[in-house]
Short mmCIF file of C-alpha atoms and ligand atoms in Angstrom, two decimals:
data_model
loop_
_atom_site.label_atom_id
_atom_site.label_comp_id
_atom_site.label_asym_id
_atom_site.label_seq_id
_atom_site.Cartn_x
_atom_site.Cartn_y
_atom_site.Cartn_z
CA UNK K 225 37.96 -25.59 51.58
CA UNK K 226 37.98 -21.96 52.76
CA UNK K 227 40.07 -19.90 50.41
CA UNK K 228 41.11 -16.51 51.77
CA UNK K 229 41.94 -15.04 48.37
CA UNK K 230 38.52 -16.03 46.97
CA UNK K 231 36.80 -14.52 50.02
CA UNK K 232 38.81 -11.32 49.70
CA UNK K 233 37.89 -10.93 46.04
CA UNK K 234 34.19 -11.49 46.80
CA UNK K 235 34.33 -8.90 49.56
CA UNK K 236 35.98 -6.39 47.27
CA UNK K 237 33.37 -6.99 44.55
CA UNK K 238 30.63 -6.20 47.08
CA UNK K 239 32.39 -3.18 48.51
CA UNK K 240 32.80 -1.70 45.05
CA UNK K 241 29.04 -1.80 44.45
CA UNK K 242 28.49 -4.99 42.43
CA UNK K 243 25.62 -7.39 43.12
CA UNK K 244 25.12 -10.76 41.48
CA UNK K 245 21.74 -11.72 40.04
CA UNK K 246 21.38 -14.90 37.98
CA UNK K 247 24.51 -15.20 35.89
CA UNK K 248 25.08 -11.44 35.73
CA UNK K 249 26.65 -8.71 37.84
CA UNK K 250 25.10 -5.31 38.44
CA UNK K 251 26.92 -2.20 39.59
CA UNK K 252 24.85 0.34 41.53
CA UNK K 253 26.48 3.77 41.48
CA UNK K 254 26.96 5.87 44.58
CA UNK K 255 27.07 9.10 42.52
CA UNK K 256 24.80 10.90 40.04
CA UNK K 257 25.70 11.83 36.47
CA UNK K 258 24.12 12.53 33.06
CA UNK K 259 23.11 9.53 30.93
CA UNK K 260 26.20 9.81 28.69
CA UNK K 261 28.60 10.19 31.60
CA UNK K 262 26.94 7.26 33.34
CA UNK K 263 27.39 5.10 30.26
CA UNK K 264 31.03 6.15 30.09
CA UNK K 265 31.49 5.11 33.71
CA UNK K 266 30.05 1.68 32.91
CA UNK K 267 32.41 1.27 29.97
CA UNK K 268 35.36 2.06 32.19
CA UNK K 269 34.16 -0.83 34.35
CA UNK K 270 34.13 -3.16 31.31
CA UNK K 271 30.30 -3.06 31.41
CA UNK K 272 27.43 -1.05 29.94
CA UNK K 273 24.23 0.50 31.27
CA UNK K 274 21.73 -2.17 32.29
CA UNK K 275 19.47 -3.79 29.70
CA UNK K 276 16.25 -5.12 31.24
CA UNK K 277 15.08 -8.27 29.47
CA UNK K 278 12.51 -9.73 31.83
CA UNK K 279 10.03 -9.11 34.57
CA UNK K 280 12.38 -10.89 37.00
CA UNK K 281 15.23 -8.52 36.15
CA UNK K 282 12.84 -5.55 36.51
CA UNK K 283 11.87 -6.82 39.97
CA UNK K 284 15.48 -7.33 41.00
CA UNK K 285 16.37 -3.73 40.10
CA UNK K 286 13.23 -2.36 41.71
CA UNK K 287 14.36 -3.80 45.05
CA UNK K 288 17.10 -1.16 45.27
CA UNK K 289 14.44 1.54 44.94
CA UNK K 290 16.82 4.08 43.43
CA UNK K 291 16.42 6.78 40.79
CA UNK K 292 18.80 5.39 38.17
CA UNK K 293 19.55 5.50 34.46
CA UNK K 294 18.97 2.36 32.43
CA UNK K 295 20.53 1.59 29.04
CA UNK K 296 17.53 2.76 27.00
CA UNK K 297 17.28 5.82 24.77
CA UNK K 298 15.53 7.20 21.68
CA UNK K 299 18.12 9.90 21.02
CA UNK K 300 18.90 8.61 17.52
CA UNK K 301 15.30 8.48 16.32
CA UNK K 302 12.44 10.00 18.30
CA UNK K 303 10.01 7.36 19.52
CA UNK K 304 12.23 4.42 18.58
CA UNK K 305 13.51 3.19 21.91
CA UNK K 306 16.69 1.15 21.71
CA UNK K 307 18.87 -0.54 24.28
CA UNK K 308 22.60 0.24 24.38
CA UNK K 309 23.32 -3.00 22.46
CA UNK K 310 21.08 -1.59 19.64
CA UNK K 311 18.28 -4.08 20.30
CA UNK K 312 14.75 -2.62 20.09
CA UNK K 313 12.59 -2.38 23.20
CA UNK K 314 10.14 -5.28 23.47
CA UNK K 315 9.02 -5.78 27.08
CA UNK K 316 8.55 -2.30 28.57
CA UNK K 317 7.84 -1.14 32.12
CA UNK K 318 6.92 2.53 31.63
CA UNK K 319 5.01 4.54 34.22
CA UNK K 320 1.52 5.31 33.07
CA UNK K 321 1.55 8.18 30.56
CA UNK K 322 5.23 7.61 29.73
CA UNK K 323 7.20 7.98 27.57
CA UNK K 324 5.80 11.43 26.80
CA UNK K 325 8.88 13.29 25.48
CA UNK K 326 7.92 16.31 27.62
CA UNK K 327 8.97 19.64 26.01
CA UNK K 328 10.30 17.58 23.10
CA UNK K 329 13.46 16.97 25.09
CA UNK K 330 13.25 13.58 26.80
CA UNK K 331 15.37 10.90 25.12
CA UNK K 332 16.78 8.84 27.98
CA UNK K 333 15.06 6.41 30.31
CA UNK K 334 15.28 6.43 34.07
CA UNK K 335 14.08 3.81 36.56
CA UNK K 336 12.13 5.89 39.04
CA UNK K 337 11.05 5.17 42.58
CA UNK K 338 7.36 4.28 42.47
CA UNK K 339 4.89 1.97 44.16
CA UNK K 340 4.31 -0.04 41.01
CA UNK K 341 7.20 -2.34 40.16
CA UNK K 342 5.96 -3.01 36.63
CA UNK K 343 5.31 0.69 35.85
CA UNK K 344 8.55 2.37 36.82
CA UNK K 345 10.31 3.92 33.83
CA UNK K 346 10.14 7.53 32.67
CA UNK K 347 11.79 9.39 29.83
CA UNK K 348 13.66 12.49 30.97
CA UNK K 349 16.30 14.83 29.46
CA UNK K 350 19.60 12.94 29.00
CA UNK K 351 21.47 15.83 30.64
CA UNK K 352 19.71 15.37 33.99
CA UNK K 353 21.74 13.78 36.75
CA UNK K 354 20.72 10.42 38.20
CA UNK K 355 22.38 7.34 39.64
CA UNK K 356 22.98 4.49 37.22
CA UNK K 357 23.24 0.71 36.96
CA UNK K 358 25.84 -1.11 34.92
CA UNK K 359 25.51 -4.75 33.87
CA UNK K 360 28.23 -7.20 32.96
CA UNK K 361 28.99 -10.89 32.84
CA UNK K 362 32.01 -10.17 35.07
CA UNK K 363 32.35 -7.81 38.03
CA UNK K 364 35.17 -5.37 37.34
CA UNK K 365 37.20 -4.31 40.32
CA UNK K 366 40.27 -2.18 40.50
CA UNK K 367 43.57 -3.99 40.79
CA UNK K 368 43.72 -6.15 43.89
CA UNK K 369 46.47 -5.16 46.32
C1 MAN U 817 6.71 15.09 34.90
C2 MAN U 817 6.15 14.34 33.70
C3 MAN U 817 7.22 13.43 33.15
C4 MAN U 817 8.46 14.20 32.87
C5 MAN U 817 8.95 14.93 34.11
C6 MAN U 817 10.17 15.76 33.84
O1 MAN U 817 6.92 14.20 35.95
O2 MAN U 817 5.77 15.25 32.72
O3 MAN U 817 6.78 12.82 31.96
O4 MAN U 817 9.45 13.35 32.37
O5 MAN U 817 7.91 15.76 34.59
O6 MAN U 817 10.73 16.20 35.03
CA1 CA U 818 8.64 11.77 30.61
#
């Protein structure tokens, strides 16, 4: 049975930047902000910066081919990369030679545009501006009219 309200909600979810992959929803920003401001934006959407747990998830995000923050940082303890849920990094997809903490000032991870899907992350200064990806079990949309 075609349900107009359900269709309208789905359309709004898409228009606001959310994409479904597996059982999760991913928000791809249209703007650029610092890592902290990006994380704040995700929280306001009842989400957090994306945590990449598998090669499949890495491949899904790579398809967008955007320069975006992911939820990974070593700001608390240099060299100890942690996801925003405090879990340690296990499966990593760094570019070759990364993370290199260039100038001693690179504590946040970005998903960069590169030819190699499985070697795509770089550490850069957290104050740089980039797009970002939020992840949530639910897509958050502003109040429906
Ligand atoms: C180069 C490399 C990277 C570093 C960036 C900073 O690409 O040194 O490791 O993160 O510069 O812009
Ligand atoms: Ca780097």
